[in-house]
Every structure is written in structure tokens, then in C-alpha cells.
Short mmCIF file of C-alpha atoms in Angstrom, two decimals:
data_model
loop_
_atom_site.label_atom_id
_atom_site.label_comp_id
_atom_site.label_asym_id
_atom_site.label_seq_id
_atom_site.Cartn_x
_atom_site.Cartn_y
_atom_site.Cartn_z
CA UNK G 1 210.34 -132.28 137.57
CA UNK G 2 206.87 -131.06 137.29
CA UNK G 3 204.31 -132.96 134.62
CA UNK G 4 203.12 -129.19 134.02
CA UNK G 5 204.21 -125.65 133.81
CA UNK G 6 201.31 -123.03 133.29
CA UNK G 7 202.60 -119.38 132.99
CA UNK G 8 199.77 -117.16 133.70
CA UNK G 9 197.48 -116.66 135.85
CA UNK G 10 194.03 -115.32 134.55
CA UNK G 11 191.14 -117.65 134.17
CA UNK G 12 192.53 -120.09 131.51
CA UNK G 13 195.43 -120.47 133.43
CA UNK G 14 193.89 -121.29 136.63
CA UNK G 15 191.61 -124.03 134.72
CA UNK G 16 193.92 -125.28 133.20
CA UNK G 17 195.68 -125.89 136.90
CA UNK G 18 192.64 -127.10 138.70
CA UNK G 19 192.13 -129.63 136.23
CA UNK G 20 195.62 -130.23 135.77
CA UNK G 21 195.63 -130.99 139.53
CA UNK G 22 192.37 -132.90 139.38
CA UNK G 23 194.37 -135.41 137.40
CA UNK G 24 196.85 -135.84 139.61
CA UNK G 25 199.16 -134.32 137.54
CA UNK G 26 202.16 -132.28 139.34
CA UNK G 27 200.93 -128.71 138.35
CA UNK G 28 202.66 -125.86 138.94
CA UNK G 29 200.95 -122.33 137.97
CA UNK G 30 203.68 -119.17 137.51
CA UNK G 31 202.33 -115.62 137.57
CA UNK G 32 204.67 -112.28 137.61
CA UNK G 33 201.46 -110.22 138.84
CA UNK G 34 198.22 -110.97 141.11
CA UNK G 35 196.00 -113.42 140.34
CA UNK G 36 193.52 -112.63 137.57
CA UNK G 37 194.92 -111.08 134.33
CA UNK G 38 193.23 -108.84 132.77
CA UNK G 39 190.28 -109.92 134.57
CA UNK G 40 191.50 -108.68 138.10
CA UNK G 41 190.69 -105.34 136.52
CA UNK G 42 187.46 -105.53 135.75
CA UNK G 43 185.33 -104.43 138.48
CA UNK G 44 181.56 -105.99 137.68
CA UNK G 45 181.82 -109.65 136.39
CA UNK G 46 178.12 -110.43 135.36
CA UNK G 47 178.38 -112.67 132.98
CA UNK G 48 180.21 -115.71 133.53
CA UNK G 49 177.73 -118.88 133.88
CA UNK G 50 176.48 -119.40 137.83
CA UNK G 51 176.64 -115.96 139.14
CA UNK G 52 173.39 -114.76 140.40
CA UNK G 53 174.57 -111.05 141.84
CA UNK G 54 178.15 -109.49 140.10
CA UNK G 55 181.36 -109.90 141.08
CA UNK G 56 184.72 -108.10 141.00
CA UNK G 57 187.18 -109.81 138.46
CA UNK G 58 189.70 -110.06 141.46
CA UNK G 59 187.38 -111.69 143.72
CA UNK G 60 187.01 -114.37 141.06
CA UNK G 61 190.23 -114.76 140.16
CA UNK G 62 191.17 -115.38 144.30
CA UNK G 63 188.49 -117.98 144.23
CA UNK G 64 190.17 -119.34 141.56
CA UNK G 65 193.32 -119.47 142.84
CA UNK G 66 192.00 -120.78 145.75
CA UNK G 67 190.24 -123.70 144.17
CA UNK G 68 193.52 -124.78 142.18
CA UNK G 69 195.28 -124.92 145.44
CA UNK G 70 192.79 -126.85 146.85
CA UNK G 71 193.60 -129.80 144.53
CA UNK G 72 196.93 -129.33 144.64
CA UNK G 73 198.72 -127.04 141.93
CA UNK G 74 201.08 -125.07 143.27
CA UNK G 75 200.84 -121.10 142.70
CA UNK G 76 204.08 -118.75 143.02
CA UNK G 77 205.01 -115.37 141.93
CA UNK G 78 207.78 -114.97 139.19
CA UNK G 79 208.89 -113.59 136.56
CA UNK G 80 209.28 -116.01 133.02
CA UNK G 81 212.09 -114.60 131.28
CA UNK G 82 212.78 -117.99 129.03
CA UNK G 83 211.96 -121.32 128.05
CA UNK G 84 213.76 -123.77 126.28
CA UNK G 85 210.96 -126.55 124.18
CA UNK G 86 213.30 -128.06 121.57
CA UNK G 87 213.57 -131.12 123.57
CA UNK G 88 210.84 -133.47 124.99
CA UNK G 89 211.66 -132.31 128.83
CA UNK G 90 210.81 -128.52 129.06
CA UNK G 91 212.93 -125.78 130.53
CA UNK G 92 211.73 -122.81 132.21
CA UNK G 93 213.53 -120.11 133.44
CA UNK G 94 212.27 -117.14 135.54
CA UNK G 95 213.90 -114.51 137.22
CA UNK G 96 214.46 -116.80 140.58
CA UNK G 97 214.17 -120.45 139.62
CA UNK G 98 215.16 -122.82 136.79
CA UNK G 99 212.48 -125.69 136.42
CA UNK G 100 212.05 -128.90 134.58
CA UNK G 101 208.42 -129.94 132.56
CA UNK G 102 206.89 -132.41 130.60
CA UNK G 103 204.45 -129.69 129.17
CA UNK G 104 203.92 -126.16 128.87
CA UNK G 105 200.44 -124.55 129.01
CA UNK G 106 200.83 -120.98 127.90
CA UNK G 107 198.21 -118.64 128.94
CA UNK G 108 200.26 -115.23 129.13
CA UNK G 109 196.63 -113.50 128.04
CA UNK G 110 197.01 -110.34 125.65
CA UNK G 111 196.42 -106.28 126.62
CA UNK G 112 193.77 -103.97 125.28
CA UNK G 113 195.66 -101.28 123.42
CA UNK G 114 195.03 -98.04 125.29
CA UNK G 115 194.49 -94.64 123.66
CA UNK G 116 196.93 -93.02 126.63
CA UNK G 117 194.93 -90.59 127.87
CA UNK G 118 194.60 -89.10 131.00
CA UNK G 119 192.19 -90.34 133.55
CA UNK G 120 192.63 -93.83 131.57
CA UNK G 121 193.62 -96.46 134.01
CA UNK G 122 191.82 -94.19 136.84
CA UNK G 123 188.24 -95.02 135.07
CA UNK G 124 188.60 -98.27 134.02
CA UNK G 125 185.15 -100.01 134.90
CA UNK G 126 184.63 -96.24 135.28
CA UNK G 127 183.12 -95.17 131.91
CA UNK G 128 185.85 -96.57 130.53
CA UNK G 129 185.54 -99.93 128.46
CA UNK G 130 187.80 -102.22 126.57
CA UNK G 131 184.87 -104.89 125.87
CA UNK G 132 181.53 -104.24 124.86
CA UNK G 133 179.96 -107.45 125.02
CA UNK G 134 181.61 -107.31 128.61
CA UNK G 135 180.32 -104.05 129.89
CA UNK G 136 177.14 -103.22 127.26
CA UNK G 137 174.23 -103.65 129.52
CA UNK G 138 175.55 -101.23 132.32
CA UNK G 139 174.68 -98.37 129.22
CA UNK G 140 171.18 -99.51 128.56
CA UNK G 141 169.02 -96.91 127.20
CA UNK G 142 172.41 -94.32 127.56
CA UNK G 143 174.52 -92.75 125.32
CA UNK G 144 178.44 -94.03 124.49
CA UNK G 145 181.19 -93.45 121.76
CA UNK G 146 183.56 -96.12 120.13
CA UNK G 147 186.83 -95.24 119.25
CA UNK G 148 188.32 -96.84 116.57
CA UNK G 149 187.03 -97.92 112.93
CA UNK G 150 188.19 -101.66 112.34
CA UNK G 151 186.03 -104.94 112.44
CA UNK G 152 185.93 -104.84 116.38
CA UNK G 153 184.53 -101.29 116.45
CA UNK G 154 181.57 -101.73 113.96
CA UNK G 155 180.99 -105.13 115.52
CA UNK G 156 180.79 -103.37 118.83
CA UNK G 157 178.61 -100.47 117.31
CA UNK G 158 175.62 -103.14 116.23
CA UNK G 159 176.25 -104.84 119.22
CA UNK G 160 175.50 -101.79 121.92
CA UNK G 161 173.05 -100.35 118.83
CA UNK G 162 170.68 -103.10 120.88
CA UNK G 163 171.24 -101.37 124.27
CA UNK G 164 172.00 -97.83 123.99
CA UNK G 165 170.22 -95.26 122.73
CA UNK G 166 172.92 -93.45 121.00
CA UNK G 167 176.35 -94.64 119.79
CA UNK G 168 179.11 -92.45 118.83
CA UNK G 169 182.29 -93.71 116.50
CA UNK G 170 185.11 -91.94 117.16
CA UNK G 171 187.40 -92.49 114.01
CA UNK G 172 190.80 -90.44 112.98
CA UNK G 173 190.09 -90.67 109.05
CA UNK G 174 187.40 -90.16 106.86
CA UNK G 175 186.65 -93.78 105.90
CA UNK G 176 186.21 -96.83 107.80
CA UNK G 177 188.24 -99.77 107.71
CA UNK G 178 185.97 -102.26 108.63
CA UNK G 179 184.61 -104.33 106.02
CA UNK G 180 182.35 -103.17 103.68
CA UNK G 181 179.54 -105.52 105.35
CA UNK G 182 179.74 -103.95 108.19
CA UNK G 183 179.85 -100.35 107.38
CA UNK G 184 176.97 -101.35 105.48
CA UNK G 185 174.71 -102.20 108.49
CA UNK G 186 176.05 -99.43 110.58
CA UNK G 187 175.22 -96.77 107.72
CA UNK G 188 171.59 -97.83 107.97
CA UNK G 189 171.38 -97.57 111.88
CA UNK G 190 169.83 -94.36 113.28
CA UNK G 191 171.16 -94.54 116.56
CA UNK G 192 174.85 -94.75 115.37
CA UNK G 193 176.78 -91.58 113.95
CA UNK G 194 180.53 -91.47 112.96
CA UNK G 195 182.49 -88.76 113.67
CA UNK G 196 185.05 -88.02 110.79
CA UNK G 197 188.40 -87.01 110.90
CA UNK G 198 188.84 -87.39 114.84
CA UNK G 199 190.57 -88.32 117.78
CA UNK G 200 189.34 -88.23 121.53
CA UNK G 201 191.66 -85.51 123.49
CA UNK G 202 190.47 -85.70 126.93
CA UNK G 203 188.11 -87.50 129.19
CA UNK G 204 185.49 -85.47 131.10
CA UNK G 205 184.65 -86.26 134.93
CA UNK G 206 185.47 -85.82 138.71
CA UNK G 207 185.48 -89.44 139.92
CA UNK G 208 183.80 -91.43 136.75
CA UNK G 209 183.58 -90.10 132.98
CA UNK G 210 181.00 -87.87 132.49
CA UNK G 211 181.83 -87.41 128.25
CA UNK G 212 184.73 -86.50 126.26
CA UNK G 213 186.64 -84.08 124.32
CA UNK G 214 186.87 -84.91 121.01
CA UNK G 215 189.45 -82.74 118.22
CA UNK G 216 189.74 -82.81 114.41
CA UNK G 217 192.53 -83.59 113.32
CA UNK G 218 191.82 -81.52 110.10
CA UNK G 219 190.69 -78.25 111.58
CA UNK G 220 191.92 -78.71 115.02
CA UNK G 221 187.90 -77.84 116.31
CA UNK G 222 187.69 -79.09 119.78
CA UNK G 223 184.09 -80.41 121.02
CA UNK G 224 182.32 -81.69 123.86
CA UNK G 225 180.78 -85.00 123.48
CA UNK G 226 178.57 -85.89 125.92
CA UNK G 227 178.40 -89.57 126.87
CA UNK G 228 177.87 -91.97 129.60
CA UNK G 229 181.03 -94.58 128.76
CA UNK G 230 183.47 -95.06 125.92
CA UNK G 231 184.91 -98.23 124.29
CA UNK G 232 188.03 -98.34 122.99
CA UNK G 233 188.45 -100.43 120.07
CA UNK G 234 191.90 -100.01 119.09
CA UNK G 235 193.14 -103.73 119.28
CA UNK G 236 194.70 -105.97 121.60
CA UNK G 237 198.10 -106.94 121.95
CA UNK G 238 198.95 -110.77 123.20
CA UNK G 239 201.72 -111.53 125.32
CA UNK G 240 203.67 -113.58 123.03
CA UNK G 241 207.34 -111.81 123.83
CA UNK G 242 208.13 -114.94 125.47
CA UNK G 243 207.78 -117.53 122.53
CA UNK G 244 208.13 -115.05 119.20
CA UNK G 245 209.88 -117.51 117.37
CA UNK G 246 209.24 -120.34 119.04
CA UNK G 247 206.08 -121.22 118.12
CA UNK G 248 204.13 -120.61 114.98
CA UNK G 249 202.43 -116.84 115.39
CA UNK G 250 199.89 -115.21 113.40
CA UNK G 251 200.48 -111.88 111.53
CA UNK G 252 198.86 -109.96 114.56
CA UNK G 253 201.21 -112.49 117.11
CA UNK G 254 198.44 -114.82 118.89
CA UNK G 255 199.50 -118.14 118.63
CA UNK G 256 198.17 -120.65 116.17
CA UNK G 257 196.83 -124.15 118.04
CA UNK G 258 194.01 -126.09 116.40
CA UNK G 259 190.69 -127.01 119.04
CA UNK G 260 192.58 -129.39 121.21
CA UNK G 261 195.30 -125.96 122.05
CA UNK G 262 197.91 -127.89 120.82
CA UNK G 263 200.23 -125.61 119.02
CA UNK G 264 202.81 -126.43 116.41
CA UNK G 265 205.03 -127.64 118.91
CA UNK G 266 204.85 -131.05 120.52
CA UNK G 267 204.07 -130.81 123.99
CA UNK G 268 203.15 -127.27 124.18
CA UNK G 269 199.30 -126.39 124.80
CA UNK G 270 197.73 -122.67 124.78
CA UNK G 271 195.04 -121.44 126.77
CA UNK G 272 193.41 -118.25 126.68
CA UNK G 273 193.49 -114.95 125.33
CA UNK G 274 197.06 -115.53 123.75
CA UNK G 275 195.63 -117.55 121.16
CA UNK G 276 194.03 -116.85 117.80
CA UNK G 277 190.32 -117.27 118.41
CA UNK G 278 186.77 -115.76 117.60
CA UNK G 279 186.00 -114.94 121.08
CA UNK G 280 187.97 -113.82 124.07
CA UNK G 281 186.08 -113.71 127.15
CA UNK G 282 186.03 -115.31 130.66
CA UNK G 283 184.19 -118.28 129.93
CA UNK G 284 186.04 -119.06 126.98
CA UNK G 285 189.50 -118.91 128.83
CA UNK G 286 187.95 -121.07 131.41
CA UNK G 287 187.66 -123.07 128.41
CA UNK G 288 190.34 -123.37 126.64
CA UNK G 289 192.54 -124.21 130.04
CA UNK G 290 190.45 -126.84 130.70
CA UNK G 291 191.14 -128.64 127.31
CA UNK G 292 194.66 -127.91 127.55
CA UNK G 293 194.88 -129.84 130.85
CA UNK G 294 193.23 -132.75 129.20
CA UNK G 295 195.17 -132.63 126.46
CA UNK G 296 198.33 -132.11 127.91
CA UNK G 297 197.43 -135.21 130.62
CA UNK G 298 196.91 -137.33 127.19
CA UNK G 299 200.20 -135.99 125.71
CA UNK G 300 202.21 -137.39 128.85
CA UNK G 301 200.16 -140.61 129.01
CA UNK G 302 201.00 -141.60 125.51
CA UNK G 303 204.73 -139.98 125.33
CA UNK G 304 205.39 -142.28 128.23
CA UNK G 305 207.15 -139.32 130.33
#
């Protein structure tokens, strides 16, 4: 019987099981893939609190690990194919193991939507971006395109309009749908054009991207674009397979919890990217695991389990 089952491994996870551990709680941390999440693939970490020089997102999340051990949470490798949270004891089930809880901290994490080009994956932290406020300041004073033409694209736009000298928004219809605030601001910026009516079609480079191919999807013009990095703005998608229906979604499926991560199920805590929040970021994973180990520590206290 363990007084806590996090699944996931990326930084809100592994918070969430150092302090979890810290409190002498019986912790143990599931994770189907290497340490990290979505941060393992980020190559230059620069902007999480304490870091004087960069650091690889995989280095981190090893330290991490590392540091959760230390304490004593215990880490393994599976694969969470169920869990059962109608009753006050916890049941999860992974591909190898059944297991007993007293609480759940879920910090699955969520995915950038890709475009699905080629070259992709192969320049991720290459040119290719899925977070501007991430990887902005490695295109100071260069030239990058957005794709996409929702809140998270214009909001990205302004945001880079501060560091770059020239953004591009790469958007497959002929009016935004961002809000009207927004398209407002970016309308009056000089160093941002939209490109109507188009879609990127292939990624330019040898071993990093060197600009794009863009096509209209109106005239079926091809053109070169040249650019430093892009940003793809598409949307996320959280990793919520595992409780859809379980516990109270939003419309886009991140999981509704109020500030303490409690969600609408007793003894259940989120962490993380997986949840619906303004921010999703490194620090704010750290974050959010950490208050779900307090609060789940409080949950067991009172319960009396």
C-alpha cells in the first residue's frame, strides 16, 4: 500500500515525489518513458530559477530524478493502462503491476500538436519551437514565423515582436481567430506580417532550419521564406486518455482542480501541464507538484488512512 501514486515523470511529477518523500510519505513515481516529459526534449533550459549557464531538459530531469530518490520515492518504468478512484483506497493498474494508494497525483503532462512535417522531430531545439516564451531570446534581433492564428499565436507574435526583428504568421485562412484584442495590437506592429491563405510545406536546412517553404492553399504558389526558427502554435493536447470520464475535464480535456490541485474527485491531486492553467512552463510544474504533495499529505492526515 503506498500513501502515493504519481504517474508521470516530468518536473511536476518529480516535485511532487521529492516532497512527497520529504514527508515521509511512501511515494512511488510511475513513468512509461525517460525521465523528463516533454522537458527531456528540450535541449537549452535557461530559464528555470538558479541556473547560471543552460542546461539540457534531460540533464535536469536526471537530477531530478535523482533528488526524489534521494529522499526516498521510488521511480520505475511502466506503463498506466487503468485506475480505479471510486473508492477511498486507489487502484492502479499498469501493464506489469497492480498497486494499492491512498492518493493519486496525476501529472501525465500534455503534447504540442505538431504540423507533421518532415525534418520535425529532427530540429526540435533546432529552429524548431513549440514555446516562445521558452526559446524567444535564442532569436534576438533574427527573423522567425508563427504558424497558427489562435490566442497562443498572436500572444506569441507580441511576445517575440520584443526580440526579433521580424515575425512571420503563418495562417491557412484569411482571418484570424484570435480575439479581436489581439489582432488589434498585432495589426499595428511593423515588425509582424501575416501571411494569408497558407500553410508551411517544407522545412529548409542541412543539420538545423535555415527557413521554410510556405504554399497557398488558394493558388497553390509555393515560396521561400527565409527565417532563423519557427513556432508552432497549433495547440497542445493533454494526456488525459487515462481519466476521460473520470474526472471533471474541460472542453479542450485538461483537467479542472482549483489552486490547492485538488480535482473534483476526493483524493485525487493534479500537477502539471495536464491541468487547466494560464501558464505551462517548468517552474510552474515544479509548482504545482509541490502543492499537490502538500495537499495530498493533508488529505491522508485528516481522512485518517
Amino acid at each position: 500500500m503506498y500513501d502515493v501514486i504519481i504517474v508521470g515523470g516530468g518536473p511536476a511529477g518529480f516535485s511532487a515525489a521529492l516532497y512527497c518523500a520529504r514527508a515521509n510519505l511512501n511515494t512511488l513515481l510511475i513513468e512509461r518513458q525517460a525521465p523528463g516529459g516533454q522537458m527531456s526534449t528540450t535541449e537549452v533550459l535557461e530559464n528555470y530559477p538558479g541556473l547560471a549557464e543552460p542546461i539540457s531538459g534531460s540533464e535536469i530531469a536526471f537530477a531530478m530524478e535523482k533528488q526524489a530518490k534521494k529522499f526516498g520515492a521510488t521511480t520505475i518504468n511502466d506503463d498506466v493502462i487503468e485506475v480505479d478512484i471510486e473508492n477511498k483506497i486507489k487502484i492502479v493498474k499498469t501493464a506489469k503491476q497492480i498497486y494499492q494508494t491512498k492518493t493519486i497525483i496525476l501529472a501525465m503532462g500534455a503534447v504540442p500538436k505538431m504540423i507533421g512535417l518532415q525534418k520535425e522531430k529532427e530540429f526540435m531545439g533546432l529552429g524548431v519551437s513549440y514555446c516562445a516564451i521558452c526559446d524567444g531570446s535564442f532569436y534576438y534581433d533574427q527573423s522567425v514565423a508563427i504558424i497558427g492564428g489562435g490566442d497562443t499565436a498572436l500572444v506569441d507574435a507580441i511576445y517575440l515582436s520584443r526580440i526579433c526583428k521580424k515575425i512571420y504568421i503563418i495562417h491557412r485562412r484569411n482571418e484570424l481567430r484570435g480575439s479581436k484584442y489581439l489582432q488589434k495590437k498585432i495589426k499595428k506592429d511593423d515588425k509582424i506580417e501575416i501571411v494569408w491563405d497558407t500553410v508551411i510545406d517544407e522545412i529548409i536546412g542541412e543539420t538545423q532550419l535555415e527557413g521554410i517553404k510556405v504554399k497557398n492553399v488558394k493558388t497553390n504558389v509555393i515560396k521561400d521564406i527565409q527565417v532563423e526558427g519557427i513556432f508552432v502554435a497549433i495547440g497542445a493536447k493533454p494526456s488525459t486518455e487515462l481519466v476521460k470520464n473520470k474526472v471533471a475535464l474541460n472542453d479542450e480535456g485538461y483537467i479542472i482542480s482549483d489552486n490547492d490541485m485538488n480535482t473534483n474527485i476526493p483524493g485525487i491531486f493534479v500537477a502539471g501541464d495536464i491541468r487547466e492553467k494560464t501558464l505551462r512552463q517548468v517552474i510552474t510544474a515544479a509548482a504545482d507538484g509541490a502543492i499537490a504533495a502538500h495537499v495530498a499529505e493533508q488529505y491522508i492526515v485528516k481522512e485518517n488512512i
